[in-house]
Structures are given as C-alpha cells and as structure tokens.
C-alpha cells in the first residue's frame, strides 16, 4: 500500500530517493506502519519494500544507524537493500522514529515490532516464508535489531498500544553490524544513549538497554560484525555481545576486522573492496538455510 500523506521534508526526500534508485523489480511500495492506528497520528514511520523478480521467500528488515538521532538511509539502508535484492531477498528498509524528530524509547521498539508483525501478517501477499524473516541493523540500528530479538517475548509494545496480533514478533535471524550494545558509562556511545533514553538516565534503564545483559535463551541466530579500530562505537561493545551470546549458547558468528572503522555499510568503498565482508554474511545465511545454496 502506498502512503498518501508526507508529513516531514526528510520523509519526502527519502521517498524521492527510493523511487530514483529502483530498477525493474517485481514489486515495490512504501508501507505506512501506523496508518489508521489510534493515537499514532504523529508517527511517520514507514518501510520501503522491494521484492526482486528472483524472490526466494526470505525477507529482511533493514535498520540504518545514526545514533538513534538521525538515519543513514543511503549506505546503510538502500545500498543494503540493493545487495540483498541481488540474492533474491525481499527487503523492507525501515525509517524508524528518532530523536531528531523528538522521539525516544519506546518509539523505536514499537516501530520494529510493528514492522516484523506487518511483514509476517502479509507474508502470503509478498511471497515470504514466515520462518525466514530477519533483521539487519547498523550502529544504533544494530542495537535496535538486537533489542527486537531479545525483547520479542518479554516486552510487547504493540499490546500496550492495543494492537493484538497472532504472529510472532521474534525475527528469525539478527544481523548486527558495528553495533551499539552497552549503555554502560565507560563504553557507551553517549549520543546513542541520550537519543534513545532521553532525560531518564537511571541506572535501571541503563541496565535494561545494555543488550549484553538482556540476551534470552531463545535469542535468534545472530551474525555480528565489527572492526577493532572503530572510532565511534567502542569495539568492546561487540566483544560483550559475543560473550553474552556464547554464554547463552546462541548460534552466532562474530566477524572481526582489524581495520575498517565505522559506517561502511554496504557501500562499495575501500573496506568493501578489501574484505568483501558481505560475502561472509552471505555464506552464513546459506549455512542456516535462510538462503538457498
């Protein structure tokens, strides 16, 4: 379904860019997450859906980074979608609410849970296997997709809004790239923490949103990638998440690169040309049968 109201200039720019970069796909549209939902009139969250002609039933919801303040829609959103589309994956680039527009928690978790629910509820329409719906997030988006996997069974934000669904809110796989993980004072990305939590910086909330402390026994299979020289989000964030996943025996892979920094996304940049990091990700998806061999 195409949304008809464009309430913010950044949203208009994103829409124009989305259609400018599309190339003869089987189906593409923009989905308004909160259309018709009581009390959510000001929520301008949307998904940019692209179904390739060679769609294989797998879907991924893409969450760009931006410190929970803004969104890197190009390199971490639409470029990622383009790569997944070449693999036959139907993509949903999520433009979730951020602090730049005055939104803090729980808006971000509401958005991704609503995204998972809508994709799963409409899987038949989009030709998607309901057991092959995953998420990928970069930087703060990496925190968001980890939170979606960890909190799916314990923190149902949709129920709190009076939205009842029979489908699971749990992603089938989680891909977290140079992610924000901890809210701990010594290693937190403080901009992300402030943008997510707003003025409530209580120790209890720092603990709740430090994802290395929140991994459940049923966390989805997780792919984690980070660089040791990351100047934006301390590499130790990923180390702590890897350790937590290991302790809970969660199937996962931790791809570590000595150099590469932060923010490389899916651009064909120097990091991509040197490491082709997405090829390792592709192989991991095949090993877990989210992609055909």
Tab-separated table of C-alpha atoms in Angstrom:
chain	number	residue	atom	x	y	z
A	1	UNK	CA	0.000	0.000	0.000
A	2	UNK	CA	1.252	3.464	-0.868
A	3	UNK	CA	1.149	6.105	1.810
A	4	UNK	CA	-0.561	9.330	0.791
A	5	UNK	CA	0.486	11.791	3.477
A	6	UNK	CA	4.073	13.016	3.698
A	7	UNK	CA	4.301	14.971	6.912
A	8	UNK	CA	8.014	15.785	7.011
A	9	UNK	CA	10.539	17.070	4.480
A	10	UNK	CA	13.103	14.299	5.297
A	11	UNK	CA	10.426	11.720	4.561
A	12	UNK	CA	9.717	13.305	1.178
A	13	UNK	CA	13.433	13.218	0.353
A	14	UNK	CA	13.624	9.550	1.335
A	15	UNK	CA	10.630	8.716	-0.847
A	16	UNK	CA	12.031	10.539	-3.871
A	17	UNK	CA	15.388	8.821	-3.439
A	18	UNK	CA	13.750	5.418	-3.044
A	19	UNK	CA	11.994	5.646	-6.383
A	20	UNK	CA	15.046	7.174	-8.069
A	21	UNK	CA	17.222	4.115	-7.329
A	22	UNK	CA	14.751	1.328	-8.168
A	23	UNK	CA	15.349	-0.887	-11.186
A	24	UNK	CA	12.533	-3.050	-12.626
A	25	UNK	CA	11.650	-5.058	-9.535
A	26	UNK	CA	8.679	-7.378	-9.344
A	27	UNK	CA	7.057	-5.194	-6.693
A	28	UNK	CA	7.912	-2.080	-4.718
A	29	UNK	CA	5.906	0.113	-2.388
A	30	UNK	CA	6.020	2.270	0.700
A	31	UNK	CA	4.231	0.983	3.787
A	32	UNK	CA	2.930	3.338	6.463
A	33	UNK	CA	3.444	1.434	9.727
A	34	UNK	CA	0.845	3.239	11.779
A	35	UNK	CA	-1.845	4.171	9.274
A	36	UNK	CA	-5.248	4.040	10.955
A	37	UNK	CA	-3.859	3.190	14.411
A	38	UNK	CA	-5.475	5.252	17.140
A	39	UNK	CA	-3.094	7.592	18.939
A	40	UNK	CA	-0.306	7.225	16.353
A	41	UNK	CA	-1.179	10.097	14.022
A	42	UNK	CA	2.177	11.811	14.593
A	43	UNK	CA	4.198	8.660	13.944
A	44	UNK	CA	5.683	8.985	10.446
A	45	UNK	CA	7.459	5.611	10.376
A	46	UNK	CA	7.487	3.840	7.006
A	47	UNK	CA	9.049	0.834	5.283
A	48	UNK	CA	10.404	0.921	1.737
A	49	UNK	CA	9.604	-2.533	0.355
A	50	UNK	CA	11.355	-4.042	-2.664
A	51	UNK	CA	10.600	-7.534	-3.917
A	52	UNK	CA	13.065	-8.726	-6.593
A	53	UNK	CA	11.993	-10.773	-9.586
A	54	UNK	CA	14.021	-13.731	-8.293
A	55	UNK	CA	12.469	-13.611	-4.813
A	56	UNK	CA	13.206	-16.779	-2.827
A	57	UNK	CA	10.913	-16.305	0.174
A	58	UNK	CA	13.438	-14.736	2.545
A	59	UNK	CA	12.819	-11.215	3.839
A	60	UNK	CA	14.954	-8.789	5.805
A	61	UNK	CA	14.001	-5.612	7.653
A	62	UNK	CA	16.865	-3.122	7.380
A	63	UNK	CA	17.541	-0.621	10.173
A	64	UNK	CA	20.055	2.117	9.302
A	65	UNK	CA	22.171	3.687	12.020
A	66	UNK	CA	22.527	7.289	13.093
A	67	UNK	CA	22.937	7.239	16.898
A	68	UNK	CA	19.145	6.987	17.332
A	69	UNK	CA	19.243	10.672	16.360
A	70	UNK	CA	19.014	10.526	12.549
A	71	UNK	CA	19.214	7.792	9.916
A	72	UNK	CA	21.860	6.868	7.337
A	73	UNK	CA	19.272	5.842	4.778
A	74	UNK	CA	21.639	5.623	1.789
A	75	UNK	CA	24.684	3.492	2.651
A	76	UNK	CA	23.071	1.540	5.491
A	77	UNK	CA	19.558	1.422	4.069
A	78	UNK	CA	19.017	1.460	0.334
A	79	UNK	CA	22.508	0.152	-0.531
A	80	UNK	CA	21.940	-2.778	1.807
A	81	UNK	CA	18.560	-3.415	0.198
A	82	UNK	CA	20.100	-3.426	-3.260
A	83	UNK	CA	22.633	-6.093	-2.223
A	84	UNK	CA	20.034	-8.310	-0.557
A	85	UNK	CA	17.797	-7.988	-3.618
A	86	UNK	CA	20.565	-9.481	-5.784
A	87	UNK	CA	20.335	-12.567	-3.552
A	88	UNK	CA	16.585	-12.865	-4.065
A	89	UNK	CA	15.738	-11.390	-0.648
A	90	UNK	CA	12.680	-9.151	-0.306
A	91	UNK	CA	13.736	-6.058	1.619
A	92	UNK	CA	12.000	-3.608	3.929
A	93	UNK	CA	14.102	-0.526	4.724
A	94	UNK	CA	12.714	0.789	7.992
A	95	UNK	CA	12.586	4.525	8.533
A	96	UNK	CA	12.011	4.351	12.272
A	97	UNK	CA	11.443	7.291	14.597
A	98	UNK	CA	14.488	9.072	16.042
A	99	UNK	CA	15.422	11.829	18.469
A	100	UNK	CA	15.949	14.381	15.698
A	101	UNK	CA	12.158	14.438	15.392
A	102	UNK	CA	11.610	14.298	19.148
A	103	UNK	CA	11.136	10.534	19.539
A	104	UNK	CA	12.755	8.369	22.224
A	105	UNK	CA	12.085	4.897	23.632
A	106	UNK	CA	9.690	3.087	23.286
A	107	UNK	CA	9.063	4.535	19.799
A	108	UNK	CA	11.964	2.655	18.190
A	109	UNK	CA	10.967	-0.728	19.617
A	110	UNK	CA	7.336	-0.046	18.691
A	111	UNK	CA	8.424	0.592	15.105
A	112	UNK	CA	10.487	-2.541	14.628
A	113	UNK	CA	7.939	-4.767	16.350
A	114	UNK	CA	5.234	-3.299	14.145
A	115	UNK	CA	7.470	-3.886	11.110
A	116	UNK	CA	8.025	-7.549	11.987
A	117	UNK	CA	4.316	-8.033	12.621
A	118	UNK	CA	3.244	-6.431	9.335
A	119	UNK	CA	5.752	-8.392	7.272
A	120	UNK	CA	4.730	-11.680	8.900
A	121	UNK	CA	0.989	-10.932	8.720
A	122	UNK	CA	1.302	-10.134	4.999
A	123	UNK	CA	3.826	-12.855	4.151
A	124	UNK	CA	1.415	-14.556	1.752
A	125	UNK	CA	0.863	-11.349	-0.179
A	126	UNK	CA	4.596	-10.743	-0.552
A	127	UNK	CA	5.562	-14.363	-1.198
A	128	UNK	CA	7.584	-14.591	2.023
A	129	UNK	CA	8.299	-17.642	4.164
A	130	UNK	CA	7.093	-16.758	7.676
A	131	UNK	CA	10.106	-18.616	9.121
A	132	UNK	CA	12.637	-16.604	7.091
A	133	UNK	CA	12.023	-13.053	8.233
A	134	UNK	CA	15.173	-11.460	9.644
A	135	UNK	CA	16.608	-8.099	10.565
A	136	UNK	CA	19.860	-6.272	9.902
A	137	UNK	CA	20.950	-3.126	11.713
A	138	UNK	CA	23.976	-0.868	11.606
A	139	UNK	CA	25.396	1.001	14.631
A	140	UNK	CA	22.346	2.184	16.633
A	141	UNK	CA	20.298	0.102	14.208
A	142	UNK	CA	22.377	-2.850	15.384
A	143	UNK	CA	21.223	-2.143	18.917
A	144	UNK	CA	17.632	-1.930	17.698
A	145	UNK	CA	17.646	-5.293	15.895
A	146	UNK	CA	19.347	-6.931	18.878
A	147	UNK	CA	16.665	-5.452	21.105
A	148	UNK	CA	13.992	-6.783	18.724
A	149	UNK	CA	15.405	-10.282	19.096
A	150	UNK	CA	15.953	-10.080	22.834
A	151	UNK	CA	12.678	-8.425	23.879
A	152	UNK	CA	10.267	-10.161	21.479
A	153	UNK	CA	8.927	-12.476	24.182
A	154	UNK	CA	9.039	-10.140	27.167
A	155	UNK	CA	8.276	-6.573	26.056
A	156	UNK	CA	5.349	-6.448	23.636
A	157	UNK	CA	4.959	-2.761	22.841
A	158	UNK	CA	2.139	-3.447	20.392
A	159	UNK	CA	-0.050	-4.929	23.119
A	160	UNK	CA	0.469	-1.742	25.126
A	161	UNK	CA	-0.933	0.195	22.160
A	162	UNK	CA	-3.965	-2.055	21.960
A	163	UNK	CA	-2.726	-3.880	18.855
A	164	UNK	CA	-3.270	-7.621	19.053
A	165	UNK	CA	-1.597	-9.949	16.574
A	166	UNK	CA	-1.403	-13.706	16.385
A	167	UNK	CA	2.022	-13.697	14.731
A	168	UNK	CA	5.388	-13.818	16.475
A	169	UNK	CA	7.348	-10.578	16.897
A	170	UNK	CA	10.614	-12.531	17.024
A	171	UNK	CA	12.891	-12.147	13.986
A	172	UNK	CA	14.167	-15.451	12.613
A	173	UNK	CA	17.715	-14.069	12.407
A	174	UNK	CA	19.539	-10.955	13.561
A	175	UNK	CA	22.467	-9.259	11.810
A	176	UNK	CA	24.187	-6.614	13.900
A	177	UNK	CA	26.935	-4.560	12.216
A	178	UNK	CA	29.342	-2.384	14.270
A	179	UNK	CA	26.526	-2.181	16.811
A	180	UNK	CA	25.842	-0.015	19.790
A	181	UNK	CA	25.385	-2.616	22.538
A	182	UNK	CA	26.007	-1.326	26.047
A	183	UNK	CA	24.680	1.685	27.918
A	184	UNK	CA	27.487	1.347	30.489
A	185	UNK	CA	29.108	4.676	31.304
A	186	UNK	CA	32.634	3.649	30.305
A	187	UNK	CA	31.911	2.215	26.840
A	188	UNK	CA	28.512	3.544	25.779
A	189	UNK	CA	28.096	5.659	22.688
A	190	UNK	CA	26.712	8.540	24.693
A	191	UNK	CA	24.923	10.204	21.778
A	192	UNK	CA	23.015	6.998	21.057
A	193	UNK	CA	22.222	6.533	24.730
A	194	UNK	CA	20.928	10.062	25.115
A	195	UNK	CA	18.882	9.848	21.911
A	196	UNK	CA	17.302	6.538	22.923
A	197	UNK	CA	16.680	7.153	26.613
A	198	UNK	CA	16.011	10.878	26.603
A	199	UNK	CA	16.181	12.505	30.023
A	200	UNK	CA	15.643	9.291	32.014
A	201	UNK	CA	19.207	8.038	32.535
A	202	UNK	CA	18.516	5.947	35.624
A	203	UNK	CA	20.831	3.025	36.338
A	204	UNK	CA	17.854	0.722	35.938
A	205	UNK	CA	17.294	1.921	32.365
A	206	UNK	CA	20.989	1.765	31.530
A	207	UNK	CA	20.919	-1.850	32.693
A	208	UNK	CA	17.750	-2.703	30.745
A	209	UNK	CA	19.090	-1.355	27.463
A	210	UNK	CA	22.600	-2.794	27.791
A	211	UNK	CA	21.961	-5.655	25.426
A	212	UNK	CA	24.868	-7.767	26.654
A	213	UNK	CA	22.800	-8.206	29.827
A	214	UNK	CA	19.491	-8.974	28.133
A	215	UNK	CA	20.152	-11.920	25.816
A	216	UNK	CA	17.438	-14.592	26.346
A	217	UNK	CA	17.716	-18.340	25.876
A	218	UNK	CA	15.707	-18.129	22.636
A	219	UNK	CA	17.661	-15.300	21.013
A	220	UNK	CA	17.550	-15.752	17.205
A	221	UNK	CA	20.712	-16.870	15.388
A	222	UNK	CA	22.913	-13.783	15.222
A	223	UNK	CA	25.607	-12.504	12.881
A	224	UNK	CA	27.868	-9.880	14.443
A	225	UNK	CA	30.491	-7.825	12.592
A	226	UNK	CA	32.796	-5.100	13.909
A	227	UNK	CA	36.234	-3.520	13.489
A	228	UNK	CA	38.830	-3.244	16.213
A	229	UNK	CA	39.678	0.323	15.182
A	230	UNK	CA	36.092	1.614	15.323
A	231	UNK	CA	36.408	5.280	16.443
A	232	UNK	CA	32.675	5.802	17.014
A	233	UNK	CA	31.352	2.750	18.873
A	234	UNK	CA	33.994	1.069	21.008
A	235	UNK	CA	34.861	-2.421	19.762
A	236	UNK	CA	34.312	-3.742	23.289
A	237	UNK	CA	30.564	-3.363	22.696
A	238	UNK	CA	30.696	-6.217	20.180
A	239	UNK	CA	33.012	-8.254	22.405
A	240	UNK	CA	30.467	-8.069	25.227
A	241	UNK	CA	27.628	-9.091	22.915
A	242	UNK	CA	29.646	-12.002	21.526
A	243	UNK	CA	30.395	-13.142	25.079
A	244	UNK	CA	26.721	-12.929	26.080
A	245	UNK	CA	25.642	-14.921	23.026
A	246	UNK	CA	28.298	-17.540	23.765
A	247	UNK	CA	27.249	-17.863	27.403
A	248	UNK	CA	23.634	-18.472	26.351
A	249	UNK	CA	24.688	-20.955	23.628
A	250	UNK	CA	23.054	-18.860	20.919
A	251	UNK	CA	24.119	-19.902	17.399
A	252	UNK	CA	26.120	-16.957	16.113
A	253	UNK	CA	29.160	-15.755	14.229
A	254	UNK	CA	31.447	-12.879	15.230
A	255	UNK	CA	33.271	-11.490	12.191
A	256	UNK	CA	36.174	-9.339	13.388
A	257	UNK	CA	38.219	-6.982	11.220
A	258	UNK	CA	41.341	-5.206	12.431
A	259	UNK	CA	40.707	-2.107	10.340
A	260	UNK	CA	37.662	-0.574	8.737
A	261	UNK	CA	36.363	1.872	11.291
A	262	UNK	CA	32.671	2.637	11.389
A	263	UNK	CA	29.870	3.420	8.976
A	264	UNK	CA	30.996	1.475	5.910
A	265	UNK	CA	27.538	-0.050	5.454
A	266	UNK	CA	27.043	-1.736	2.105
A	267	UNK	CA	28.807	0.909	0.031
A	268	UNK	CA	31.390	-0.241	-2.494
A	269	UNK	CA	34.066	1.578	-0.521
A	270	UNK	CA	37.667	0.784	0.410
A	271	UNK	CA	36.594	-1.529	3.234
A	272	UNK	CA	34.248	-3.496	0.971
A	273	UNK	CA	36.878	-3.800	-1.760
A	274	UNK	CA	39.455	-5.063	0.737
A	275	UNK	CA	37.353	-7.515	2.737
A	276	UNK	CA	34.099	-8.141	0.802
A	277	UNK	CA	32.568	-8.583	4.241
A	278	UNK	CA	29.095	-9.263	2.839
A	279	UNK	CA	30.328	-12.479	1.186
A	280	UNK	CA	30.945	-13.961	4.625
A	281	UNK	CA	27.475	-12.825	5.650
A	282	UNK	CA	26.000	-14.458	2.564
A	283	UNK	CA	27.694	-17.748	3.416
A	284	UNK	CA	26.398	-17.570	6.996
A	285	UNK	CA	22.842	-17.076	5.722
A	286	UNK	CA	23.259	-20.131	3.488
A	287	UNK	CA	24.614	-22.235	6.359
A	288	UNK	CA	21.449	-21.516	8.349
A	289	UNK	CA	19.292	-22.129	5.262
A	290	UNK	CA	17.958	-18.592	5.087
A	291	UNK	CA	19.370	-18.522	1.555
A	292	UNK	CA	19.474	-21.377	-0.946
A	293	UNK	CA	22.874	-22.826	-1.830
